[in-house]
Tab-separated table of C-alpha atoms in Angstrom:
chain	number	residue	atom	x	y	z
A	160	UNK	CA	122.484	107.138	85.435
A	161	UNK	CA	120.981	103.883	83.905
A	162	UNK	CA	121.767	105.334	80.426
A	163	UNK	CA	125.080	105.675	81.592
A	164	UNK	CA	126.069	102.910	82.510
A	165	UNK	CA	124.111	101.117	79.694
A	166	UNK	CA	126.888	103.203	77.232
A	167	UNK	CA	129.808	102.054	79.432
A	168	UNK	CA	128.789	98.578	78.957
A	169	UNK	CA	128.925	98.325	75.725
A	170	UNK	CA	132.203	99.290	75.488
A	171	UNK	CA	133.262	96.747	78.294
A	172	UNK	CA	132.050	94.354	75.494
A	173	UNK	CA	133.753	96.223	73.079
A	174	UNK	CA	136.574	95.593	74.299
A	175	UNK	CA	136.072	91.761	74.743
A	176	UNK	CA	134.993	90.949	71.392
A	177	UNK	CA	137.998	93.518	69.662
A	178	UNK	CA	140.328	91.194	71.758
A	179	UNK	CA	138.473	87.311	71.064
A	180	UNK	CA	136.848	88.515	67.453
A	181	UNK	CA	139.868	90.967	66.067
A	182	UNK	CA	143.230	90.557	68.130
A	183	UNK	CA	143.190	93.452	69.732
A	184	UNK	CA	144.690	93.274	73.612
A	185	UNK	CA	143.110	94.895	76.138
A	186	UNK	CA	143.955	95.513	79.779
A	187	UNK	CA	140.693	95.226	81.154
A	188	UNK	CA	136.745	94.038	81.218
A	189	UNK	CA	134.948	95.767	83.576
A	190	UNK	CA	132.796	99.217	83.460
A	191	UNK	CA	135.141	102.356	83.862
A	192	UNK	CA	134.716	104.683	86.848
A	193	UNK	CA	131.632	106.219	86.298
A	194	UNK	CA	130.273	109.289	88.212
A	195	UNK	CA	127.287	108.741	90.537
A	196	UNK	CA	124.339	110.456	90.720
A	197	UNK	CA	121.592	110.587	92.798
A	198	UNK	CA	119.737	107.525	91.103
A	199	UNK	CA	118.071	104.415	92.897
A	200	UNK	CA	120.742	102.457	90.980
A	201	UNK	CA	123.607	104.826	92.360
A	202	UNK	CA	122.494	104.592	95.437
A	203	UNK	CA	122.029	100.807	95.486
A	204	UNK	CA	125.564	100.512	93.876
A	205	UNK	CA	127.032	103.413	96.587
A	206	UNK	CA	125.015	101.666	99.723
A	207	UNK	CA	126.514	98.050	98.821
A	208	UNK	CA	129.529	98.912	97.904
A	209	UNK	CA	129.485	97.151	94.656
A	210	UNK	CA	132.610	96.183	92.966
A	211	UNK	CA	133.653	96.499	89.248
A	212	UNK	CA	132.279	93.333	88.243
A	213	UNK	CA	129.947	93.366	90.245
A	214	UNK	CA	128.615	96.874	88.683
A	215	UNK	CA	129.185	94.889	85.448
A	216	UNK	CA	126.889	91.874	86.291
A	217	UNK	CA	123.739	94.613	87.818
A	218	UNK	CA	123.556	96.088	84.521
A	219	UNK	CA	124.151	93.472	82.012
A	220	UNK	CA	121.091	92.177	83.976
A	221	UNK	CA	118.985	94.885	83.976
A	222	UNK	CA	119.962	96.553	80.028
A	223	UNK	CA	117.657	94.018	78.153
A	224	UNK	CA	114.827	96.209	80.201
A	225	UNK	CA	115.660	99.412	78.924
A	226	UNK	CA	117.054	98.600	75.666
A	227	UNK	CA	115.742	95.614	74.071
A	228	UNK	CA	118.135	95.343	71.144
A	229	UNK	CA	121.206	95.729	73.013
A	230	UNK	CA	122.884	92.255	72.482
A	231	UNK	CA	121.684	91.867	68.989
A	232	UNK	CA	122.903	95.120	67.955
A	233	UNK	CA	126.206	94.221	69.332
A	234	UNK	CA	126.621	90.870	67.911
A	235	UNK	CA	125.225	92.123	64.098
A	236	UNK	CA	128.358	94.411	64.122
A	237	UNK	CA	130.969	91.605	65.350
A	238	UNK	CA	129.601	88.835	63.499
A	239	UNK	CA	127.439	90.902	60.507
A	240	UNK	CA	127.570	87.382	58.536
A	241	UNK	CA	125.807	85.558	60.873
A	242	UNK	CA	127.136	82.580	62.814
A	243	UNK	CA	126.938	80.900	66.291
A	244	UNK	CA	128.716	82.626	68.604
A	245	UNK	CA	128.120	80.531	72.363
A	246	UNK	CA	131.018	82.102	73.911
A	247	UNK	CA	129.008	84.831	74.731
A	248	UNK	CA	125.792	82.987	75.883
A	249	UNK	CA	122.645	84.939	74.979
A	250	UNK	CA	119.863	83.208	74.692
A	251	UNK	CA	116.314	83.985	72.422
A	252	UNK	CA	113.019	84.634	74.713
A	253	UNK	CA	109.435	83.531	74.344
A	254	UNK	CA	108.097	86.423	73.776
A	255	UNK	CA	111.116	88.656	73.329
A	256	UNK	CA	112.946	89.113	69.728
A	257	UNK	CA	115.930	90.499	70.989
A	258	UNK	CA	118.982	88.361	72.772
A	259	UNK	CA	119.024	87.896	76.749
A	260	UNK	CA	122.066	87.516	78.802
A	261	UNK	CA	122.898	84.097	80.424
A	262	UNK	CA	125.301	83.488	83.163
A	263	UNK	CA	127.804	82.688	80.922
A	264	UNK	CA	127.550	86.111	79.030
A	265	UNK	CA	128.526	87.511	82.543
A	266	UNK	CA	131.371	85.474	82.989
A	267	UNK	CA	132.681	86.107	78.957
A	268	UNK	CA	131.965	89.714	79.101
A	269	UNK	CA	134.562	89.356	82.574
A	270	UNK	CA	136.345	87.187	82.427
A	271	UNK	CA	137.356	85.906	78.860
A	272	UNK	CA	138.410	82.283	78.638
A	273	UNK	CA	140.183	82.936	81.904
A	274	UNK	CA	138.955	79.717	83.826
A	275	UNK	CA	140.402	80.833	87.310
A	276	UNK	CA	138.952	83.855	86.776
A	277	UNK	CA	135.480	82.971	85.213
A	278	UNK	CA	134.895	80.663	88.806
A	279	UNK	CA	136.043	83.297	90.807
A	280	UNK	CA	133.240	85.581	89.100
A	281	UNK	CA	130.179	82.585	89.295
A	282	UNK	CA	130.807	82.716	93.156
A	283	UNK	CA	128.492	86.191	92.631
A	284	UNK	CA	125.521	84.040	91.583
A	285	UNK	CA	125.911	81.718	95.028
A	286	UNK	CA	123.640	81.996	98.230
A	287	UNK	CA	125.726	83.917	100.106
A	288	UNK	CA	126.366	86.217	98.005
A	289	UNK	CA	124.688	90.365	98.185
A	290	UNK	CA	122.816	89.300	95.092
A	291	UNK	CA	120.884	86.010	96.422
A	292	UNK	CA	120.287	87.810	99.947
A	293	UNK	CA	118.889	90.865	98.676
A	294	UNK	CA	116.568	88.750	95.785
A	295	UNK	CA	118.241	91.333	93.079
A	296	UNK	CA	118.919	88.753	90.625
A	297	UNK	CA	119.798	85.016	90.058
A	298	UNK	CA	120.474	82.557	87.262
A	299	UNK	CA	117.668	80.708	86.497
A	300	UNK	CA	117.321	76.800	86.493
A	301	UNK	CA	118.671	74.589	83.748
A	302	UNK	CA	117.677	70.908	82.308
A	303	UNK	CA	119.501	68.434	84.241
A	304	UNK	CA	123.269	67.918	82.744
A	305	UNK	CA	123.165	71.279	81.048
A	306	UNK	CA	125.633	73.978	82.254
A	307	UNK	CA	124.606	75.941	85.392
A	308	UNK	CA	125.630	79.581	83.804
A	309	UNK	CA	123.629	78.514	80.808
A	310	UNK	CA	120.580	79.627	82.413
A	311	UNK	CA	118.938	83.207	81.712
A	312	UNK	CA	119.863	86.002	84.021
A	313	UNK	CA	117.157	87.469	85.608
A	314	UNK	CA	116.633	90.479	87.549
A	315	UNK	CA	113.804	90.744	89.905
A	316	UNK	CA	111.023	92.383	88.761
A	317	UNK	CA	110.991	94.978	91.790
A	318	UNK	CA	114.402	95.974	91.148
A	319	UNK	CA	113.997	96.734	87.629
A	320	UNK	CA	111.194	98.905	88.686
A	321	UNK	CA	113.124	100.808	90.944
A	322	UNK	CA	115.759	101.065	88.606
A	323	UNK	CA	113.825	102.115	86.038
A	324	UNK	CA	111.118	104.268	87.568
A	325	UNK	CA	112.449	104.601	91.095
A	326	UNK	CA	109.912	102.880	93.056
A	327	UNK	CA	108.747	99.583	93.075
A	328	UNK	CA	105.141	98.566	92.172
A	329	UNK	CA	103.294	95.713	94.276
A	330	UNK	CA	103.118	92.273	92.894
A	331	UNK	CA	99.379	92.298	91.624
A	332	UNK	CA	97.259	89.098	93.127
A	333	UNK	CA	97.845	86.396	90.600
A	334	UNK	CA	98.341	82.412	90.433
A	335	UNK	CA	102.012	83.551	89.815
A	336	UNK	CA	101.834	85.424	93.439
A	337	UNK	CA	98.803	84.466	95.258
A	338	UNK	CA	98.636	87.109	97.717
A	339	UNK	CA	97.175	90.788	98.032
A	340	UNK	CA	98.840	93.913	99.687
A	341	UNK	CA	96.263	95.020	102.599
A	342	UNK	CA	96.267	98.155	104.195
A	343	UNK	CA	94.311	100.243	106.810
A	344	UNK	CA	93.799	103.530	107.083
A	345	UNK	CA	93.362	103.087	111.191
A	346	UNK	CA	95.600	103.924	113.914
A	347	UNK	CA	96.079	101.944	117.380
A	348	UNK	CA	94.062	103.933	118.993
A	349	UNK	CA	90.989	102.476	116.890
A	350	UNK	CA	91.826	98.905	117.984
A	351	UNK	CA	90.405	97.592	120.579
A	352	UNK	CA	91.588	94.547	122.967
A	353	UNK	CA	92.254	92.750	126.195
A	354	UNK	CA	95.126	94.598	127.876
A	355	UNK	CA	96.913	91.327	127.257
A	356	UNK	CA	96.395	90.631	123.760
A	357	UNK	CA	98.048	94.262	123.153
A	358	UNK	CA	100.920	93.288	125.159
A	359	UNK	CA	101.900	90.377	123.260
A	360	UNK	CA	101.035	92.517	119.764
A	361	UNK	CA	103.588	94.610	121.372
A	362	UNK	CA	106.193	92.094	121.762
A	363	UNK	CA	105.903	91.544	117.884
A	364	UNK	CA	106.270	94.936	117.246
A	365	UNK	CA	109.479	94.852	119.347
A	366	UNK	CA	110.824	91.961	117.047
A	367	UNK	CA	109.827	93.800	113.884
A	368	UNK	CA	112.009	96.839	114.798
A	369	UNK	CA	114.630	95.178	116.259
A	370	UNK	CA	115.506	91.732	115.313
A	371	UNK	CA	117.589	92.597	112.071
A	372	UNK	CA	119.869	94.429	114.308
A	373	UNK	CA	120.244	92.242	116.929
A	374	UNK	CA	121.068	89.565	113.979
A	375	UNK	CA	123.815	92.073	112.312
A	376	UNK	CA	125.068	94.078	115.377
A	377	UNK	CA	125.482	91.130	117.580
A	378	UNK	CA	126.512	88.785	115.680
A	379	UNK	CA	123.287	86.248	115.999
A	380	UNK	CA	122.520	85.402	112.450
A	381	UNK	CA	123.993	81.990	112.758
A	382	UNK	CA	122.779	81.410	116.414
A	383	UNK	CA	118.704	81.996	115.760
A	384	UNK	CA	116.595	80.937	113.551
A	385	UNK	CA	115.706	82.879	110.953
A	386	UNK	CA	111.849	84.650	110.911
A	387	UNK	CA	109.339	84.316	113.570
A	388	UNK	CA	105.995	82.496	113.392
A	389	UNK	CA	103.219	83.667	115.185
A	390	UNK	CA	99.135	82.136	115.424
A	391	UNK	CA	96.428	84.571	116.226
A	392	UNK	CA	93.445	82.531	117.158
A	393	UNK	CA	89.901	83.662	117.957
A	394	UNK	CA	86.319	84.121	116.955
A	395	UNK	CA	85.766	85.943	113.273
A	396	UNK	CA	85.480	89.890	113.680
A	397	UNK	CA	88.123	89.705	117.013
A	398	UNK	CA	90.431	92.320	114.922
A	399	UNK	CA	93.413	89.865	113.698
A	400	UNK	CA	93.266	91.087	110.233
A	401	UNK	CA	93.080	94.880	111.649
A	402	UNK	CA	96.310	94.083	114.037
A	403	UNK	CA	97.932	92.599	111.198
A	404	UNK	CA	97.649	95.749	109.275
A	405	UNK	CA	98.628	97.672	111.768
A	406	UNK	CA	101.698	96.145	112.813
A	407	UNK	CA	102.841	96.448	108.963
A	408	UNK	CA	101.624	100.301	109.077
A	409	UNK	CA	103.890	101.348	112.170
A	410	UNK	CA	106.669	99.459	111.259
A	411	UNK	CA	106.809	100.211	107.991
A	412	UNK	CA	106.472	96.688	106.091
A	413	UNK	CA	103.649	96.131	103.206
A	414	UNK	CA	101.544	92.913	104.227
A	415	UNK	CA	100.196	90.620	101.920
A	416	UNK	CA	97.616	88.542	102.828
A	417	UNK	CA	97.607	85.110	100.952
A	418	UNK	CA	94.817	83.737	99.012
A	419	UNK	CA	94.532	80.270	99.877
A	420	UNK	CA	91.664	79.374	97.285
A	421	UNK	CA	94.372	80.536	94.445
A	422	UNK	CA	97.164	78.213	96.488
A	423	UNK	CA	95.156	74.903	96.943
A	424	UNK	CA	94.970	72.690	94.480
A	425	UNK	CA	93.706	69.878	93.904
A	426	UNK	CA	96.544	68.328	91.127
A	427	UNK	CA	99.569	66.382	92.963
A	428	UNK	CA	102.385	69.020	93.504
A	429	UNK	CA	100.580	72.317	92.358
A	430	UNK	CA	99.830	73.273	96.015
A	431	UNK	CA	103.320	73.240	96.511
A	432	UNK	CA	104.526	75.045	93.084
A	433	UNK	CA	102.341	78.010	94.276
A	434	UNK	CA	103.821	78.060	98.022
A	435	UNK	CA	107.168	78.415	96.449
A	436	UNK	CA	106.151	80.851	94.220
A	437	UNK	CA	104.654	83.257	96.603
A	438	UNK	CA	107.921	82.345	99.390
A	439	UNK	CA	110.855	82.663	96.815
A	440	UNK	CA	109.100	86.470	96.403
A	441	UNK	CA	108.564	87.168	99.749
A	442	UNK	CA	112.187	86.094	100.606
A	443	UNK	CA	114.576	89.095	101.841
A	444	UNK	CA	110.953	91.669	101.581
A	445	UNK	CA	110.504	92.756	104.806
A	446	UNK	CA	106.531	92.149	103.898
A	447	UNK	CA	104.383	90.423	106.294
A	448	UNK	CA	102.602	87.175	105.143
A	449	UNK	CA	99.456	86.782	106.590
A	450	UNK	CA	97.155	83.446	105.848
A	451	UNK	CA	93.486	84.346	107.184
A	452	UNK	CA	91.197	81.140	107.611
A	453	UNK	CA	94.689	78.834	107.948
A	454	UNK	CA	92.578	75.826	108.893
A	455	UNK	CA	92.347	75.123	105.335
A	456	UNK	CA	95.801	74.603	104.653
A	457	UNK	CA	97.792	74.101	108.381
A	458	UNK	CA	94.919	72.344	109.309
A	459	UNK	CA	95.391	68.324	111.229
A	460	UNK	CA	97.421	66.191	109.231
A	461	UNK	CA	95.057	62.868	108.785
A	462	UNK	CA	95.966	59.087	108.974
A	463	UNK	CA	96.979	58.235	105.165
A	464	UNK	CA	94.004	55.826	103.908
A	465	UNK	CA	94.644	56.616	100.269
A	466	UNK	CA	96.916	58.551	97.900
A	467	UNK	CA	94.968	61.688	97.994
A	468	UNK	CA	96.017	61.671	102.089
A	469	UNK	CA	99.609	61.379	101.400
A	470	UNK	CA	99.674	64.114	99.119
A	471	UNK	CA	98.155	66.227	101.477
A	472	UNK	CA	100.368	65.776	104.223
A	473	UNK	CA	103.406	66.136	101.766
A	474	UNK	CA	101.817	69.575	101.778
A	475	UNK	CA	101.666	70.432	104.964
A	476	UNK	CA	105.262	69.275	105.537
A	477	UNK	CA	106.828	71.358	102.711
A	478	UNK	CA	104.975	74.397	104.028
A	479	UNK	CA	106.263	73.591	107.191
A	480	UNK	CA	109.592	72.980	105.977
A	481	UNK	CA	109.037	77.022	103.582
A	482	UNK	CA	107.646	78.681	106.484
A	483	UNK	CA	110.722	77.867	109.059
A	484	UNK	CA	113.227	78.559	106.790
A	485	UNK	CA	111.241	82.176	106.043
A	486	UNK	CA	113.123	85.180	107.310
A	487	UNK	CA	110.069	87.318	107.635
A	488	UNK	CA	106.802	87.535	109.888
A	489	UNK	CA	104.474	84.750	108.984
A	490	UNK	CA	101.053	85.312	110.652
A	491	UNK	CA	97.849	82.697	110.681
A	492	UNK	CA	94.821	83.476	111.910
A	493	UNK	CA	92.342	80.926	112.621
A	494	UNK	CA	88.874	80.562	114.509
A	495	UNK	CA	90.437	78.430	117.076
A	496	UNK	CA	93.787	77.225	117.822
A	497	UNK	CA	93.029	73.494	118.589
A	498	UNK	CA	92.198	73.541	114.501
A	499	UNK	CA	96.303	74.096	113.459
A	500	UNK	CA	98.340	70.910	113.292
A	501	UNK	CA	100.699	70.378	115.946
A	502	UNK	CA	103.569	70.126	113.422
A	503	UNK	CA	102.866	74.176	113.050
A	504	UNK	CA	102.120	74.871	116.642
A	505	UNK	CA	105.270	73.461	118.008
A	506	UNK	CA	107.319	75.569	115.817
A	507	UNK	CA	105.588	79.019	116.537
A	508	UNK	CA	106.936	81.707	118.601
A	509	UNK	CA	103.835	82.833	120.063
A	510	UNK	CA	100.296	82.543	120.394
A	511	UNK	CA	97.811	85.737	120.512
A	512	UNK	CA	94.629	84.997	121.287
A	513	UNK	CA	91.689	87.240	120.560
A	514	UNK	CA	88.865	87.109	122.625
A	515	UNK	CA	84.950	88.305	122.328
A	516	UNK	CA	84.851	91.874	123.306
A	517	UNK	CA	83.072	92.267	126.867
A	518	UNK	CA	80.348	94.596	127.382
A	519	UNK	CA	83.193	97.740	128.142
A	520	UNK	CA	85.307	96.703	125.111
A	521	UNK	CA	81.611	97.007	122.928
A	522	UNK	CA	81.243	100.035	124.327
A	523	UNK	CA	84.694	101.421	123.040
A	524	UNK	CA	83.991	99.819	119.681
A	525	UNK	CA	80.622	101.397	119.296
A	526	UNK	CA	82.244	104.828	120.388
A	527	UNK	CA	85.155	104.460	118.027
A	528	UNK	CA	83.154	103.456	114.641
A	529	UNK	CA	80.182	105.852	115.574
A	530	UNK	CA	79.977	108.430	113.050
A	531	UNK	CA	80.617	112.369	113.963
A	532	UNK	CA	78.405	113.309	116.864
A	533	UNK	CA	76.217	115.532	115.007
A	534	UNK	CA	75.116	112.862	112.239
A	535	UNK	CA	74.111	111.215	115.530
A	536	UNK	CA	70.333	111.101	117.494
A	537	UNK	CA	70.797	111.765	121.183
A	538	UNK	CA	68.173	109.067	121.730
A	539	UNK	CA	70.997	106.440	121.107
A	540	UNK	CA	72.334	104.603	124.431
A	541	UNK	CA	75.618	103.236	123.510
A	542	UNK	CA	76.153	101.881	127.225
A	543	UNK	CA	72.464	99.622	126.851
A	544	UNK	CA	73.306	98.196	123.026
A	545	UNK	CA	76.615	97.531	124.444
A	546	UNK	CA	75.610	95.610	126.944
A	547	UNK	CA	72.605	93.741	125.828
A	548	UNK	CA	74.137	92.897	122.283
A	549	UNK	CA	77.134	90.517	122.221
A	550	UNK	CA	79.056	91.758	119.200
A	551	UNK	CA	82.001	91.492	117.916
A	552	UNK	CA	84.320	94.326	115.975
A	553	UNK	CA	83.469	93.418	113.022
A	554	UNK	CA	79.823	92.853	113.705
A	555	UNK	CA	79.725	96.485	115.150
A	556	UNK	CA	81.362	98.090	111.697
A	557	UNK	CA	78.480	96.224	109.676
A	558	UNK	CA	75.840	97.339	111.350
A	559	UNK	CA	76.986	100.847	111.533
A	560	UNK	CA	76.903	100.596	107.750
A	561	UNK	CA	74.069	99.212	107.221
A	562	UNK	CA	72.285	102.075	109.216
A	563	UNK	CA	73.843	104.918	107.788
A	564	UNK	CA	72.909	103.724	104.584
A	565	UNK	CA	69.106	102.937	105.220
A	566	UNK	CA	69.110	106.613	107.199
A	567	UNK	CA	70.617	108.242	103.770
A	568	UNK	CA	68.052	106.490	101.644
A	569	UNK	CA	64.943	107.331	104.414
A	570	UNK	CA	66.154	110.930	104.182
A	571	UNK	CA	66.876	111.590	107.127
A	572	UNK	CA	69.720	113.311	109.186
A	573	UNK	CA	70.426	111.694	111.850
A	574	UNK	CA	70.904	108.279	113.152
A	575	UNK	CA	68.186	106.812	114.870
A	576	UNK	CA	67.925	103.319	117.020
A	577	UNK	CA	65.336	102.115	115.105
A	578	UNK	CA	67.923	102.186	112.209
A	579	UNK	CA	71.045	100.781	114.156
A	580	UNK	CA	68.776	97.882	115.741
A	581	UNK	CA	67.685	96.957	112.080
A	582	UNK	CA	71.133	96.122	111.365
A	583	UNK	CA	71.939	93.912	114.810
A	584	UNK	CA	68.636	91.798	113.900
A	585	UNK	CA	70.225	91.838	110.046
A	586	UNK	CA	74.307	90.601	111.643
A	587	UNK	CA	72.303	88.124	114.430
A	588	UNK	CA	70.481	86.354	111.068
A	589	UNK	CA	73.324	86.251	109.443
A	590	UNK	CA	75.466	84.401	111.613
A	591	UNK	CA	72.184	82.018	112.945
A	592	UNK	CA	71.722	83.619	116.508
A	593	UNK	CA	67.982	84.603	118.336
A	594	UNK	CA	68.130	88.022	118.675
A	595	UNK	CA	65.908	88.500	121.808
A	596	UNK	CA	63.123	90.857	121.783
């Protein structure tokens, strides 16, 4: 289909430079009817209901992808002397020898020199337009007094993946996009929590499936705000990284977890650069952001005593400012809620705390990450290391670990106690606690 349309476009621009370069007339400047197939670009095209130029604008944006020497071919043939041509707009790359397309190579290819018509066809690179709402492409930013449409079109990079391949490959953790897709391979079942902790995970589910229609089908969109910001607070292990994962597993949405030591920085306005970096690509994703260990960035705004202090809080206001204007879920986690500036609290939707597991929620978590029953010694008393040891999730997992792998290297073939209370003295040293003989 791609290869298809690629054809049809160049004789859409055919046709434009026979009429400006050679007199001929023609009636028209956008691609001709072309048959659909079952491609991720049909069905984009099909599902949107794309119109002509609009067809015209999704591939002139995606064709320097798939063949590089598209506009230079073109051009060689129209103008084989040589010459400036900045009617049609391209501009040269960095890194790329061919010609890339411009705003204003949309809006010649379309349009002409019809001026009514050429601002009728820039209202496709506005905000409210399919194109800006779905992140497909934009027009990116110009030096100050220079033409808008003189900027480089630019197709996102997911879309030219699915175009191209017909899936889209996760943005890799970089100081481009400072974030990392997380996964789990775990089901509810294997979480464990206060019957009111899942409730309110529940009600977050709820707005995950349903939100987007209540905003389309009823007619909301301009009533609520967009997005919903939520704080899970509690001690480290509690399960607010596993919850996360999970709520992204059953509702189908990828979550990315950001990496705030690749966000910080210490140089006046970086800090910010890389927040709008990673929000501009989350932006109409359906991904979950998740910042583990907030403190460190939504932490208490302080009284300004120097210039380092006012920078800072700038920070913490523009990622205020990012995260409630975000139309996705935005989940931090932190060690205790009294640590998040008040700015951020007053602006969440809900609060989920995650407490210590009691001696019966131990017990369910050393049942659940136990392995198989015969890799097991019968000499093991869940119910007494449940209730003597005050563990958390997490705690429970490493020790586990830790004594299947000193049983495999012993030799032997079954778990012992000897082996699982190695690893509580090993998790109690770790985080400074007396483990009581």
């Amino acid at each position: 289909m791609v290869s298809k349309l690629v054809l049809t476009l160049r004789k859409v621009i055919e046709q434009r430079l026979k009429q400006e370069l050679r007199g001929i007339s023609v009636k028209d400047s956008t691609l001709p009817q072309v048959v659909f197939d079952n491609s991720e670009i049909a069905k984009f095209i099909q599902k949107h209901n794309l119109s002509q130029p609009e067809i015209t604008t999704l591939v002139i944006a995606l064709v320097p992808h798939v063949s590089p020497e598209f506009f230079s071919n073109i051009i060689a043939e129209y103008l084989p002397n040589g010459g400036d041509f900045p009617e049609f707009g391209c501009v040269k790359g960095k890194n790329h020898r061919g010609l890339l397309p411009t705003g204003e190579t949309v809006l010649y290819i379309i349009s002409g020199h019809d001026i009514e018509k050429r601002m009728e066809m820039a209202k496709m690179f506005e905000e409210e337009h399919l194109f800006a709402q779905k992140g497909v492409l934009h027009i990116e930013a110009v030096p100050a007094g220079e033409p808008k449409m003189s900027g480089r079109l630019i197709m996102d990079d997911e879309f030219v993946d699915l175009f191209t391949s017909g899936k889209i490959s996760s943005p890799k953790l970089s100081s481009d996009f400072p974030a990392q897709r997380i996964s789990t391979d775990l089901k509810w079942t294997d979480l464990v929590l206060k019957e009111k902790t899942l409730d309110e995970i529940k009600e977050l589910e709820t707005w995950l499936n349903y939100n987007e229609q209540l905003m389309s089908e009823w007619g909301m969109r301009n009533k609520i705000k967009p997005g919903y910001r939520v704080l899970f607070y509690g001690p480290s292990g509690t399960g607010k990284t596993l919850t996360t994962c999970l709520l992204g597993k059953y509702t189908g949405r990828d979550v990315y977890r950001v990496d705030l030591s690749m966000v910080i920085s210490k140089y006046i306005g970086e800090t910010e650069k890389n927040l709008s970096g990673l929000f501009n690509k989350a932006e109409h994703k359906n991904w979950i952001l998740f910042f583990d260990e907030a403190d460190s960035l939504f932490g208490k705004r302080t009284n300004i005593r120097d210039a380092h202090d006012k920078y800072a809080n700038q920070e913490v206001s523009y990622l205020l400012q990012r995260i409630e204007a975000h139309s996705g879920l935005v989940i931090l986690a932190s060690n205790m809620k009294g640590n998040i500036d008040s700015a951020f609290t007053r602006r969440f939707n809900a609060f989920v705390e995650f407490d210590a597991p009691d001696a019966s929620e131990r017990l369910k978590l050393w049942q659940v990450y136990m392995p198989e029953s015969n890799k097991v010694s019968r000499t093991i008393r869940l119910e007494q290391l449940a209730k003597t040891y005050e563990l958390t999730g997490a705690n429970i997992v490493n020790i586990i670990h830790y004594a299947g792998l000193l049983t495999i290297k012993d030799k032997n073939t079954q778990l012992e106690n000897e082996a699982l209370m190695a690893g509580i003295r090993k998790e109690y040293k770790k985080e400074g606690k007396i483990l009581q003989k």
